[in-house]
Amino acid sequence: MLENRPFIAFFSMLALTVMLAACDSGGVSTSANPNLSLANNGFVYTGPAARNIDVANFKTYLYDKVNIDTRCGGCHNSQASSPVSPLFFDTSNVNIAYDESISRVDLVNPTNSAFVAKLNSGHFCWETVSAVCAGLISDWIEDWKNAANGGVSSRQINLVVPDSIRDPGDAKSFPDFATTVGTNGTSFANTVYPLLVGTNPVIANNNCRNCHEEIATPLPQAPFFASGDVESAFQAAKAKMDIDTPPNSRFVERMVQLHNCWTADCSTDPVTSDAARMTQVIQAFADGIAPTPVDPTLFTSMALGLSEGIVASGGNRHETNQFAIWEFKIGTGLTAFDTSGLDPAINLSLIGSVAWVGGYGLEFNGGRAQANTINSDKLYTYIQTTGEYAIEAWVIPNNVSQEDTNIVSYSGGDTARNFTLGQTLYNYEAFNRIDTIPPAPNGDPFLTTGENGEEIAQASLQHVVVNYDPFNGRSIYVNGQLINVTDPVAGATTISNVWDDTFAFILGNEISGQRPWMGQVKMVAMHNRPLTPAQIQQNFDVGVGQKFFLLFYVGHHLGETLPDPNNPNPNLDASFIMFEVAQFDSFSYLFNKPTFVNLNPAWVPGTIDIEGLRIGINGKEALAGQAYASMDTVVNAAGYDPALGQELSPMGTVIALEKGPDSDEFFLTFELIDAVGKTFVEVDPTVPGDPADPASPVESDIGVRTFEEINLTISEITGVPVSNAAVRSVYNDYFQQLPTVEAIGAFLPSHQMAIAQLALTSCSELVNGNGSISRTAYFPGFSFTTTAQSAFVNQGQRDSVIDPLLTAAMNVDQLTPANNLTTQPVEVEIGNLLGSTASQNLDTGTNIVAYDSLITEMLSTGVDTTARTEQVVKAVCAVATGGAVMLVQ
């Protein structure tokens, strides 16, 4: 991009976070570099003093960071064992080093520095991935640059005319379904999918299915683009295929990189190698996809790709006492790097089902990211020097039904830890080992956000901070807000001489693998001081992940002359609608805060009406996420700020990713902009199963009961009224976790968890004698006063528990079976599952596995008491009541 003027300095000193960081930082002073006692990694400078402030800043922010034997100072230094010229990090004189270095840095755009390019090329990186070292030195030069501005970020983002101002082009888009046939008779299902799953007639083995299938052994690896379900595989595979340029597809790149190719020739032969075959099938699939022409009646902006945006550096985090940070920018490989620059780096090995997420992050599906104990000792060293700490994380829980899970932990096993940030249902939990008497090696009692019944943890992107200091104890902040809970052991505590320095740092699980957390981690940072409320708000405002400013040109609708990027004219009016855009995850983009800007600082708007703004992708308006469709606003002199533009909406929205961040093309459409527009006609969506669309799925003609129906149905089955105190309490806790719509496709695992809780509570109340009918009347002939082995010794005694439940749950007519429904499970089979005295199986094939009924299994464990008798009845009741027989309608 060419600068069209020293345009709007959106990040001038006083306006830093208004546009880039999303909102005001509250006047917090900012600092981007660590100010820690161990920050120089042991290097002590003894040469002449810095001759001026800029040399001093160079020393603090770059020179001291690289002057250790394993980094640049190990060679480019007259004191090195084998000095290499130029001596731009000579430890004998910082002033000489500065003179050698200054021509190799770009203090306007640090990423363009020669040092960064050299490290990116693979020149003696001290980590295993060159991009990590390049990113670190770029950040240090950025900090040096910021220091020249009094410690305040000088990340002034000059808005410029995009290199390409073009109409939305004819772009290819993925079809709706894997089985949709293209113009040449091809589909994903008959081209790419057979090669992924190993059913291709030439390559007859498992190919990618050995790992990238949900049931792969020993450890399934997401994304599951080799799923046994072709539609699921298609959704996961989209981001890995470039249908505009198939040889650039990620699938092909991985073959070239020798990633688990399935023959002896990964990429050598141009026709028969694995990479060549993958290119061929993607090409065949792509050749059948016709480009999507843009509707000529639409009033559109000009088009942009994500890479054509202006990189938004992300504002200025508070990092003064930060000693470790994981930003997950690499996006590939088996290591997540600590990019704090402070040795030893606590690099994390990815173990088990852990996958990289687009837009920075890791997704955990039962695996973990774990450091070795030697490097983890950095946590012990830094935190023990202060006796305080803060855990900071950006996370997206997969659900609110998981319990006793670890997100961030410094621990030695299931019952021993220094600290842990975890999740249970709607609650975040903080464990911390202190000097309790008797000792509590597991960090109990833990602090939970659920103390007041609030549902804090949600399946959405959340910024979580856990603070600890010896006087105030622990506190938890979520999305910048302090959660009103009290540390049960706050005040006069210490972690000194209590922590164990042999533990390991781990994300997403415990080292045993027994506390798996499901979700995404977008960033984690460790500080050896608590963060103040203002600092937490500051870091929350900055956000997380890589962001871009996309400037969609709209001046052609306002009578402006089209700007020429190659001939900048600072006085030429050039109007844009700017979005802050980030790749939200591997499947979507986040569009945020549309703002009207003009690149002429002297421009003053008249009255510009903007109505019905929509986001287009690859030649068509996005099907979902049109949060600005109801926009009705006016850009005028009263609302427009020459430095900041005029915000059109404070909202953000998520748009589905189609081809990937390198290929998707975006544009805007309008119902009205200034004096031109069109009436938008809402198109009725295709009805699933419509005969006119044979590729569309058929909608199920059965559904599920919704939350209030479930509650009443369980009450009818058990005879325990919904007004029962225990039932009402559980229902109030879980009703938001029960189905809200009848569509069977919307049923989730978290729904079943809530149903199980409600069913078990109602059955317990029934057996405990708190229902509207006594237990002896409900289960006639059954003895609750005998021990379990005697109470269930024969089939008749078991049936005296099972039959009343089936009669209530399934409307079973025990006397006249012909009266029973024929469109539900067979009651005999259900009864056998619950309590048959004989082993049985449901598989009539060759791999028959015998199993015992629920009652038989429960009799094989536990103490033979009357209490066990009640427990068995409660369990049988809960299974009969809380299953599909009750749920489906």
GROMACS .gro file of C-alpha atoms in nm, residues 41 68 70-71 126-128 132 136 323-326 335-348 370-379 382 505:
model
   39
   41ASN     CA    1   1.870  -1.320   3.130
   68ILE     CA    2   2.343  -1.383   2.579
   70THR     CA    3   2.251  -1.836   2.264
   71ARG     CA    4   2.136  -1.522   2.082
  126TRP     CA    5   1.769  -1.965   1.910
  127GLU     CA    6   1.435  -2.144   1.893
  128THR     CA    7   1.340  -2.430   1.663
  132VAL     CA    8   0.949  -1.718   1.667
  136LEU     CA    9   1.055  -1.160   1.927
  323PHE     CA   10   0.747  -1.300   3.239
  324ALA     CA   11   0.583  -1.557   3.011
  325ILE     CA   12   0.332  -1.535   2.726
  326TRP     CA   13   0.191  -1.780   2.473
  335THR     CA   14   0.532  -2.678   1.992
  336ALA     CA   15   0.361  -2.369   2.131
  337PHE     CA   16   0.631  -2.112   2.211
  338ASP     CA   17   0.669  -1.883   2.508
  339THR     CA   18   0.743  -1.556   2.330
  340SER     CA   19   0.823  -1.339   2.633
  341GLY     CA   20   1.191  -1.341   2.537
  342LEU     CA   21   1.289  -1.424   2.894
  343ASP     CA   22   1.487  -1.744   2.934
  344PRO     CA   23   1.422  -2.019   2.992
  345ALA     CA   24   1.132  -2.015   2.750
  346ILE     CA   25   0.845  -2.231   2.878
  347ASN     CA   26   0.773  -2.392   2.541
  348LEU     CA   27   0.481  -2.634   2.537
  370GLN     CA   28   0.276  -2.929   2.846
  371ALA     CA   29   0.619  -2.791   2.935
  372ASN     CA   30   0.900  -2.992   3.088
  373THR     CA   31   0.965  -2.947   3.459
  374ILE     CA   32   1.305  -2.780   3.404
  375ASN     CA   33   1.165  -2.488   3.204
  376SER     CA   34   0.852  -2.477   3.419
  377ASP     CA   35   1.080  -2.382   3.708
  378LYS     CA   36   1.079  -2.032   3.556
  379LEU     CA   37   0.730  -1.994   3.706
  382TYR     CA   38   0.973  -1.544   3.909
  505PHE     CA   39   0.314  -2.606   3.345
   0.00000   0.00000   0.00000
